[in-house]
Amino acid sequence: MKMKIGVLSAGRDCAGINAALQWVVYSALDKDLVPMRGVMFEVWGIIDGWRGLIEIKPDKKEGMKRLVMPLDMDLVRTWDRSGGTRLGTSLVNPFDPKKDQSEAILENIKKLHLDALVVVSGIDNLGVAYKLFREGVKVVGIPKTIDKDLSETEYTLGFDSAVNSITQDIDRIRITAGSHSRIFVVETMGRKAGWLALEGGEATGAAIILIPEHDFVMERVAELLLNRKKAGHRYSIVLVSEGAKPRGMDMVLERRGQDGFGNYYLGGIGGFIAEQIEKMTEMEVRYVALRHLQRGGAPTAYDRRMGRKFGIGAVDMIANEDFGRMVAWKQGEVTTVPLKKALERLNLVDVEKLYNTKDYRSRDQTL
Ligand code: F6P
């Protein structure tokens, strides 16, 4: 039997996607696996995610060239070591009630004769994948998001690279903070889940960690910093998720509007906190928002390995006709979970278990 697989990345980019793409291709085109699988695969890369699949004109040669390409082992050989996504991506929601473009996708999948679709994405776009599955498309998902907010998997591609990037940046900030005896407020991404700030804070020994799962009190932040100063600390790092907010206040928005999935553009809470600390403590404060630096850069070894495992896992799922599901990482093993289940809830920080709500830091920290 022959099967034509389409593969695309959707939503925001991150490190590790390319390793997954490379290993989808490597595994699918591995001739030695053909007798066992009983199927020969062809792999086509869709450019720019859903937008590519909407805009592609399979009847016209020109349209085809720009938005879809055959992937072979030679082409993808070095993809695993680069960040971002070599296929490009977009934030288009094909099921946006204001502009539903799902029909075009369904039609183009048919016209391209794609037998199965691998979607590398986070929760919003795996939601799209699931809707397409319900329309009859044979879909499998690969989880990626630096926020690690997708449930039913213990790992999402991009997270480790982002935490490493936060760690390296804070190592730099720490040097200048120490020289000048300053407070530094460092803002990470993390819309609803505080994993980046929490684990970045654990890796760097940040003095204060503020996460979206627990609203903080500004006066307590100031008090904790003054206590540290009294105890002889020259400087302090306050690590805050973009989605964290002071009790009784709304989240701070970077700019107006929402993306196609109704998400607001967050960012700027770090600036607000820095101003308040300066007012309340008269200490010298500086503010750095790490923003997209966390998403860029080369993937860590862990993200390359996980991309590899997820890529191979996704092709196995297709061979086993395990559709409407996502490859996942649970207890040190690759497994598969129904997309429907993964979409039911977000993976948020368990505050009771992992976060110290009195001193705003990781629960395991006593010093
Ligand atoms: O990948 C999710 C995320 O990292 C969020 O934490 C953040 O709010 C968002 O991406 C920002 O994305 P962009 O500015 O690229 O639209």
CSV table of C-alpha atoms and ligand atoms in Angstrom, one decimal:
chain,number,residue,atom,x,y,z
A,1,MET,CA,0.0,0.0,0.0
A,2,LYS,CA,1.1,3.6,-0.7
A,3,MET,CA,0.3,6.6,1.4
A,4,LYS,CA,0.9,10.3,1.0
A,5,ILE,CA,1.5,12.2,4.2
A,6,GLY,CA,1.2,15.9,4.5
A,7,VAL,CA,3.1,17.6,7.4
A,8,LEU,CA,2.7,21.2,8.7
A,9,SER,CA,3.5,23.4,11.7
A,10,ALA,CA,0.8,25.7,12.9
A,11,GLY,CA,0.7,28.5,15.5
A,12,ARG,CA,3.8,30.0,17.1
A,13,ASP,CA,7.2,28.6,16.3
A,14,CYS,CA,9.7,27.2,18.8
A,15,ALA,CA,12.9,25.1,18.9
A,16,GLY,CA,12.4,21.4,18.3
A,17,ILE,CA,9.8,21.6,15.6
A,18,ASN,CA,12.4,20.9,12.9
A,19,ALA,CA,13.8,17.8,14.6
A,20,ALA,CA,10.2,16.5,14.6
A,21,LEU,CA,9.8,17.3,10.9
A,22,GLN,CA,13.1,15.7,10.1
A,23,TRP,CA,12.2,12.5,11.9
A,24,VAL,CA,8.8,12.3,10.4
A,25,VAL,CA,10.6,12.2,7.0
A,26,TYR,CA,13.4,9.8,8.1
A,27,SER,CA,11.0,7.4,9.7
A,28,ALA,CA,8.4,7.5,6.9
A,29,LEU,CA,11.0,7.0,4.2
A,30,ASP,CA,12.9,4.3,6.0
A,31,LYS,CA,12.8,1.4,3.5
A,32,ASP,CA,13.7,-1.2,6.1
A,33,LEU,CA,10.4,-0.5,7.9
A,34,VAL,CA,8.2,-1.1,4.8
A,35,PRO,CA,7.7,-4.9,5.2
A,36,MET,CA,6.8,-4.5,8.8
A,37,ARG,CA,4.4,-1.6,8.2
A,38,GLY,CA,3.1,-2.9,5.0
A,39,VAL,CA,2.9,0.7,3.7
A,40,MET,CA,5.2,2.9,1.6
A,41,PHE,CA,5.0,6.6,2.5
A,42,GLU,CA,5.6,9.8,0.6
A,43,VAL,CA,5.9,13.0,2.6
A,44,TRP,CA,4.9,16.5,1.5
A,45,GLY,CA,5.6,19.6,3.6
A,46,ILE,CA,2.9,22.3,3.6
A,47,ILE,CA,4.4,25.8,3.9
A,48,ASP,CA,3.0,28.4,6.4
A,49,GLY,CA,0.6,26.1,8.2
A,50,TRP,CA,-3.1,26.4,7.7
A,51,ARG,CA,-2.6,29.5,5.6
A,52,GLY,CA,-0.7,27.4,3.1
A,53,LEU,CA,-3.3,24.8,3.0
A,54,ILE,CA,-6.0,27.4,2.5
A,55,GLU,CA,-4.2,29.4,-0.2
A,56,ILE,CA,-2.7,26.6,-2.1
A,57,LYS,CA,-4.1,26.1,-5.6
A,58,PRO,CA,-3.5,22.5,-6.5
A,59,ASP,CA,-4.9,23.0,-10.0
A,60,LYS,CA,-2.3,25.7,-10.8
A,61,LYS,CA,1.4,24.8,-11.0
A,62,GLU,CA,2.6,28.2,-9.6
A,63,GLY,CA,0.4,27.9,-6.5
A,64,MET,CA,1.7,24.5,-5.8
A,65,LYS,CA,5.4,25.4,-6.0
A,66,ARG,CA,5.2,28.1,-3.3
A,67,LEU,CA,3.1,26.3,-0.7
A,68,VAL,CA,3.9,22.6,-0.8
A,69,MET,CA,7.1,20.6,-1.4
A,70,PRO,CA,8.1,17.0,-1.4
A,71,LEU,CA,10.4,16.2,1.6
A,72,ASP,CA,13.2,13.7,1.3
A,73,MET,CA,16.0,12.6,3.6
A,74,ASP,CA,18.7,14.7,1.9
A,75,LEU,CA,16.6,17.9,2.2
A,76,VAL,CA,15.9,17.5,5.9
A,77,ARG,CA,19.2,16.0,6.9
A,78,THR,CA,20.4,19.1,8.9
A,79,TRP,CA,17.0,20.4,10.0
A,80,ASP,CA,17.2,19.1,13.6
A,81,ARG,CA,19.8,21.6,14.6
A,82,SER,CA,18.0,24.7,13.7
A,83,GLY,CA,15.3,26.6,15.7
A,84,GLY,CA,12.0,27.8,14.4
A,85,THR,CA,10.2,25.9,11.7
A,86,ARG,CA,11.7,25.3,8.3
A,87,LEU,CA,8.2,24.9,6.9
A,88,GLY,CA,7.0,28.3,8.1
A,89,THR,CA,3.9,28.8,10.1
A,90,SER,CA,0.9,31.2,10.6
A,91,LEU,CA,-1.7,32.1,13.2
A,92,VAL,CA,-4.7,31.6,11.0
A,93,ASN,CA,-7.7,29.9,12.6
A,94,PRO,CA,-9.5,28.1,9.7
A,95,PHE,CA,-12.6,27.7,11.9
A,96,ASP,CA,-12.7,31.4,12.9
A,97,PRO,CA,-16.5,32.0,13.2
A,98,LYS,CA,-15.9,35.5,11.6
A,99,LYS,CA,-14.2,33.9,8.6
A,100,ASP,CA,-14.5,30.1,8.3
A,101,GLN,CA,-12.0,28.8,5.8
A,102,SER,CA,-12.2,25.1,6.7
A,103,GLU,CA,-14.0,24.2,3.4
A,104,ALA,CA,-10.9,25.3,1.4
A,105,ILE,CA,-8.7,23.1,3.6
A,106,LEU,CA,-10.9,20.0,3.2
A,107,GLU,CA,-11.0,20.5,-0.5
A,108,ASN,CA,-7.3,21.1,-0.9
A,109,ILE,CA,-6.4,18.0,1.2
A,110,LYS,CA,-8.6,16.0,-1.3
A,111,LYS,CA,-7.0,17.7,-4.3
A,112,LEU,CA,-3.5,17.1,-3.0
A,113,HIS,CA,-4.5,13.4,-2.4
A,114,LEU,CA,-3.2,13.6,1.1
A,115,ASP,CA,-4.0,10.3,3.0
A,116,ALA,CA,-2.9,11.6,6.4
A,117,LEU,CA,-1.9,14.9,8.0
A,118,VAL,CA,0.8,15.4,10.7
A,119,VAL,CA,0.2,18.7,12.6
A,120,VAL,CA,2.9,20.0,14.9
A,121,SER,CA,1.3,22.6,17.2
A,122,GLY,CA,0.0,23.7,20.5
A,123,ILE,CA,-3.5,23.6,22.0
A,124,ASP,CA,-5.3,26.0,19.6
A,125,ASN,CA,-4.1,24.4,16.4
A,126,LEU,CA,-4.5,20.8,17.7
A,127,GLY,CA,-8.1,22.0,18.3
A,128,VAL,CA,-8.2,22.7,14.5
A,129,ALA,CA,-6.6,19.3,13.8
A,130,TYR,CA,-9.3,17.7,15.9
A,131,LYS,CA,-12.1,19.5,14.1
A,132,LEU,CA,-10.6,18.4,10.8
A,133,PHE,CA,-10.5,14.8,12.1
A,134,ARG,CA,-14.2,15.0,12.8
A,135,GLU,CA,-14.7,16.1,9.2
A,136,GLY,CA,-12.9,12.9,8.1
A,137,VAL,CA,-9.3,13.9,7.8
A,138,LYS,CA,-6.8,11.3,9.1
A,139,VAL,CA,-4.9,13.5,11.5
A,140,VAL,CA,-2.1,12.9,14.1
A,141,GLY,CA,-0.7,15.6,16.3
A,142,ILE,CA,2.8,16.4,17.7
A,143,PRO,CA,2.7,18.7,20.8
A,144,LYS,CA,4.9,21.9,20.8
A,145,THR,CA,4.7,25.0,22.9
A,146,ILE,CA,7.2,26.8,25.0
A,147,ASP,CA,4.4,27.5,27.6
A,148,LYS,CA,4.1,23.7,28.2
A,149,ASP,CA,0.4,24.3,28.9
A,150,LEU,CA,-0.9,21.3,26.8
A,151,SER,CA,-2.3,18.5,29.0
A,152,GLU,CA,-2.0,14.7,28.5
A,153,THR,CA,1.7,15.0,27.8
A,154,GLU,CA,4.6,15.6,30.2
A,155,TYR,CA,6.6,17.4,27.5
A,156,THR,CA,5.9,19.8,24.7
A,157,LEU,CA,8.6,20.7,22.1
A,158,GLY,CA,10.4,24.0,22.7
A,159,PHE,CA,10.0,24.2,26.5
A,160,ASP,CA,13.5,23.0,27.4
A,161,SER,CA,15.2,25.3,24.9
A,162,ALA,CA,13.2,28.2,26.2
A,163,VAL,CA,14.1,27.5,29.9
A,164,ASN,CA,17.8,27.2,28.8
A,165,SER,CA,17.5,30.5,27.0
A,166,ILE,CA,15.9,32.2,30.1
A,167,THR,CA,18.7,30.7,32.2
A,168,GLN,CA,21.5,32.1,30.0
A,169,ASP,CA,19.9,35.5,29.9
A,170,ILE,CA,19.5,35.6,33.6
A,171,ASP,CA,23.1,34.6,34.0
A,172,ARG,CA,24.0,37.8,32.0
A,173,ILE,CA,21.6,40.0,33.9
A,174,ARG,CA,22.8,38.7,37.3
A,175,ILE,CA,26.3,40.0,36.5
A,176,THR,CA,25.2,43.6,35.9
A,177,ALA,CA,22.6,43.4,38.7
A,178,GLY,CA,25.3,42.4,41.1
A,179,SER,CA,27.7,45.1,40.0
A,180,HIS,CA,25.2,47.8,40.5
A,181,SER,CA,23.2,46.4,43.5
A,182,ARG,CA,20.0,46.5,41.5
A,183,ILE,CA,16.7,44.7,41.4
A,184,PHE,CA,16.0,43.2,38.0
A,185,VAL,CA,12.4,42.3,37.0
A,186,VAL,CA,12.6,39.8,34.2
A,187,GLU,CA,9.4,38.9,32.2
A,188,THR,CA,9.0,35.5,30.6
A,189,MET,CA,6.3,34.3,28.2
A,190,GLY,CA,3.6,32.0,29.7
A,191,ARG,CA,0.1,33.2,29.0
A,192,LYS,CA,-1.9,31.1,31.4
A,193,ALA,CA,0.7,28.6,32.7
A,194,GLY,CA,3.7,29.7,34.8
A,195,TRP,CA,6.0,26.8,33.9
A,196,LEU,CA,8.6,29.0,32.1
A,197,ALA,CA,8.9,31.4,35.1
A,198,LEU,CA,8.7,28.6,37.7
A,199,GLU,CA,11.3,26.3,36.1
A,200,GLY,CA,13.4,29.2,34.8
A,201,GLY,CA,13.4,30.6,38.4
A,202,GLU,CA,14.4,27.2,39.8
A,203,ALA,CA,17.3,27.0,37.3
A,204,THR,CA,18.6,30.4,38.2
A,205,GLY,CA,17.7,30.8,41.8
A,206,ALA,CA,15.4,33.8,41.2
A,207,ALA,CA,14.5,35.5,44.5
A,208,ILE,CA,10.8,35.9,43.5
A,209,ILE,CA,8.7,34.1,40.9
A,210,LEU,CA,5.3,35.3,39.9
A,211,ILE,CA,3.0,33.1,37.9
A,212,PRO,CA,-0.5,33.4,36.3
A,213,GLU,CA,-1.9,30.6,38.5
A,214,HIS,CA,-1.6,32.7,41.7
A,215,ASP,CA,-2.4,36.5,41.9
A,216,PHE,CA,0.3,38.3,43.8
A,217,VAL,CA,0.1,41.3,46.2
A,218,MET,CA,2.5,44.1,45.2
A,219,GLU,CA,3.2,45.1,48.9
A,220,ARG,CA,4.3,41.6,49.7
A,221,VAL,CA,6.7,41.6,46.7
A,222,ALA,CA,8.2,44.9,48.0
A,223,GLU,CA,8.5,43.5,51.5
A,224,LEU,CA,10.3,40.4,50.4
A,225,LEU,CA,12.8,42.5,48.4
A,226,LEU,CA,13.4,44.8,51.4
A,227,ASN,CA,13.9,41.7,53.6
A,228,ARG,CA,16.5,40.4,51.2
A,229,LYS,CA,18.3,43.7,51.2
A,230,LYS,CA,18.4,43.7,55.0
A,231,ALA,CA,19.8,40.1,54.9
A,232,GLY,CA,22.7,41.4,52.9
A,233,HIS,CA,21.8,40.4,49.3
A,234,ARG,CA,23.3,42.8,46.8
A,235,TYR,CA,20.7,42.2,44.1
A,236,SER,CA,17.5,40.3,43.4
A,237,ILE,CA,15.9,38.8,40.3
A,238,VAL,CA,12.1,38.9,40.1
A,239,LEU,CA,10.9,36.5,37.4
A,240,VAL,CA,7.4,37.1,36.2
A,241,SER,CA,5.2,35.3,33.6
A,242,GLU,CA,3.6,37.6,31.1
A,243,GLY,CA,0.2,36.3,32.3
A,244,ALA,CA,0.8,37.0,36.0
A,245,LYS,CA,-1.3,39.8,37.7
A,246,PRO,CA,-1.6,41.6,40.9
A,247,ARG,CA,-4.6,40.6,43.0
A,248,GLY,CA,-7.7,42.5,41.9
A,249,MET,CA,-6.2,43.8,38.6
A,250,ASP,CA,-6.5,42.7,35.0
A,251,MET,CA,-3.7,41.2,33.0
A,252,VAL,CA,-1.4,43.7,31.3
A,253,LEU,CA,-1.8,43.7,27.5
A,254,GLU,CA,1.0,44.6,25.1
A,255,ARG,CA,-1.3,45.8,22.4
A,256,ARG,CA,-4.9,45.8,21.4
A,257,GLY,CA,-6.7,43.0,19.7
A,258,GLN,CA,-6.8,39.2,19.7
A,259,ASP,CA,-5.3,36.5,17.5
A,260,GLY,CA,-7.6,34.2,15.4
A,261,PHE,CA,-8.1,32.1,18.5
A,262,GLY,CA,-9.2,34.9,20.8
A,263,ASN,CA,-6.0,35.1,22.7
A,264,TYR,CA,-5.0,38.6,23.8
A,265,TYR,CA,-1.4,39.9,23.2
A,266,LEU,CA,0.2,39.9,26.6
A,267,GLY,CA,3.3,41.6,27.8
A,268,GLY,CA,4.4,44.6,30.0
A,269,ILE,CA,3.5,43.3,33.5
A,270,GLY,CA,7.3,43.4,34.3
A,271,GLY,CA,7.4,47.1,33.6
A,272,PHE,CA,4.4,47.8,35.9
A,273,ILE,CA,6.1,45.7,38.7
A,274,ALA,CA,9.4,47.5,38.3
A,275,GLU,CA,7.7,50.9,38.7
A,276,GLN,CA,5.8,49.8,41.7
A,277,ILE,CA,8.9,48.3,43.4
A,278,GLU,CA,10.8,51.5,42.9
A,279,LYS,CA,8.0,53.5,44.4
A,280,MET,CA,7.5,51.2,47.4
A,281,THR,CA,11.1,50.5,48.3
A,282,GLU,CA,13.2,53.3,46.7
A,283,MET,CA,15.6,50.6,45.5
A,284,GLU,CA,17.0,50.9,42.0
A,285,VAL,CA,15.1,48.7,39.6
A,286,ARG,CA,15.5,47.7,35.9
A,287,TYR,CA,13.2,45.7,33.7
A,288,VAL,CA,13.9,43.2,30.9
A,289,ALA,CA,11.2,41.4,28.9
A,290,LEU,CA,12.7,38.3,27.3
A,291,ARG,CA,9.8,37.9,24.8
A,292,HIS,CA,10.6,36.2,21.6
A,293,LEU,CA,14.3,35.6,22.5
A,294,GLN,CA,12.9,32.6,24.4
A,295,ARG,CA,11.4,31.1,21.2
A,296,GLY,CA,14.4,31.7,19.0
A,297,GLY,CA,17.8,30.0,18.9
A,298,ALA,CA,19.0,26.5,18.3
A,299,PRO,CA,17.2,23.6,20.1
A,300,THR,CA,18.8,22.0,23.1
A,301,ALA,CA,19.9,18.4,23.0
A,302,TYR,CA,16.7,17.5,24.9
A,303,ASP,CA,14.4,19.2,22.3
A,304,ARG,CA,16.3,17.5,19.4
A,305,ARG,CA,15.8,14.1,21.1
A,306,MET,CA,12.2,14.7,21.9
A,307,GLY,CA,11.5,16.0,18.4
A,308,ARG,CA,13.1,12.8,17.1
A,309,LYS,CA,10.9,10.6,19.4
A,310,PHE,CA,7.7,12.5,18.5
A,311,GLY,CA,8.5,12.5,14.8
A,312,ILE,CA,9.0,8.7,14.8
A,313,GLY,CA,6.0,8.2,17.0
A,314,ALA,CA,3.7,10.2,14.7
A,315,VAL,CA,4.6,8.0,11.7
A,316,ASP,CA,4.1,4.9,13.8
A,317,MET,CA,0.6,6.2,14.6
A,318,ILE,CA,-0.2,6.7,10.9
A,319,ALA,CA,1.1,3.2,10.1
A,320,ASN,CA,-1.1,1.8,13.0
A,321,GLU,CA,-4.1,4.0,11.8
A,322,ASP,CA,-4.1,5.6,15.2
A,323,PHE,CA,-5.8,8.8,14.0
A,324,GLY,CA,-7.4,11.7,15.9
A,325,ARG,CA,-4.7,11.4,18.5
A,326,MET,CA,-1.5,13.1,19.6
A,327,VAL,CA,1.9,11.6,20.3
A,328,ALA,CA,2.7,12.2,24.0
A,329,TRP,CA,5.4,11.7,26.6
A,330,LYS,CA,4.4,10.0,29.8
A,331,GLN,CA,6.6,8.5,32.5
A,332,GLY,CA,9.6,8.3,30.3
A,333,GLU,CA,7.9,6.8,27.3
A,334,VAL,CA,6.3,7.8,24.0
A,335,THR,CA,2.6,7.0,24.0
A,336,THR,CA,-0.5,8.3,22.2
A,337,VAL,CA,-3.5,10.1,23.6
A,338,PRO,CA,-6.8,11.2,22.1
A,339,LEU,CA,-6.8,14.8,20.9
A,340,LYS,CA,-10.2,15.3,22.4
A,341,LYS,CA,-8.8,14.5,25.9
A,342,ALA,CA,-5.7,16.7,25.5
A,343,LEU,CA,-8.0,19.7,24.5
A,344,GLU,CA,-10.2,19.4,27.6
A,345,ARG,CA,-8.0,21.3,30.0
A,346,LEU,CA,-4.8,23.2,30.2
A,347,ASN,CA,-1.7,21.9,32.0
A,348,LEU,CA,-1.3,24.6,34.7
A,349,VAL,CA,1.1,24.8,37.6
A,350,ASP,CA,-0.3,22.9,40.6
A,351,VAL,CA,0.0,25.8,43.1
A,352,GLU,CA,-0.6,23.7,46.2
A,353,LYS,CA,2.1,21.2,45.3
A,354,LEU,CA,4.7,23.3,43.5
A,355,TYR,CA,4.4,27.0,44.5
A,356,ASN,CA,5.0,28.9,47.8
A,357,THR,CA,2.2,31.4,47.9
A,358,LYS,CA,3.7,33.2,50.9
A,359,ASP,CA,7.1,33.9,49.6
A,360,TYR,CA,6.4,33.7,45.9
A,361,ARG,CA,8.9,31.0,44.9
A,362,SER,CA,9.2,27.3,44.2
A,363,ARG,CA,7.9,25.2,47.0
A,364,ASP,CA,11.2,23.3,47.2
A,365,GLN,CA,13.2,26.4,48.1
A,366,THR,CA,13.8,27.0,51.7
A,367,LEU,CA,16.6,29.6,51.6
B,1,F6P,O1,3.8,30.2,22.2
B,1,F6P,C1,2.9,30.8,23.0
B,1,F6P,C2,3.5,32.1,23.4
B,1,F6P,O2,4.8,31.8,23.7
B,1,F6P,C3,2.8,32.9,24.5
B,1,F6P,O3,3.4,32.7,25.7
B,1,F6P,C4,2.9,34.3,24.1
B,1,F6P,O4,1.9,35.1,24.6
B,1,F6P,C5,2.8,34.2,22.6
B,1,F6P,O5,3.4,33.0,22.2
B,1,F6P,C6,3.3,35.4,21.8
B,1,F6P,O6,3.3,35.1,20.5
B,1,F6P,P1,3.4,36.1,19.3
B,1,F6P,O7,3.8,37.5,19.8
B,1,F6P,O8,4.5,35.5,18.4
B,1,F6P,O9,2.1,36.2,18.6
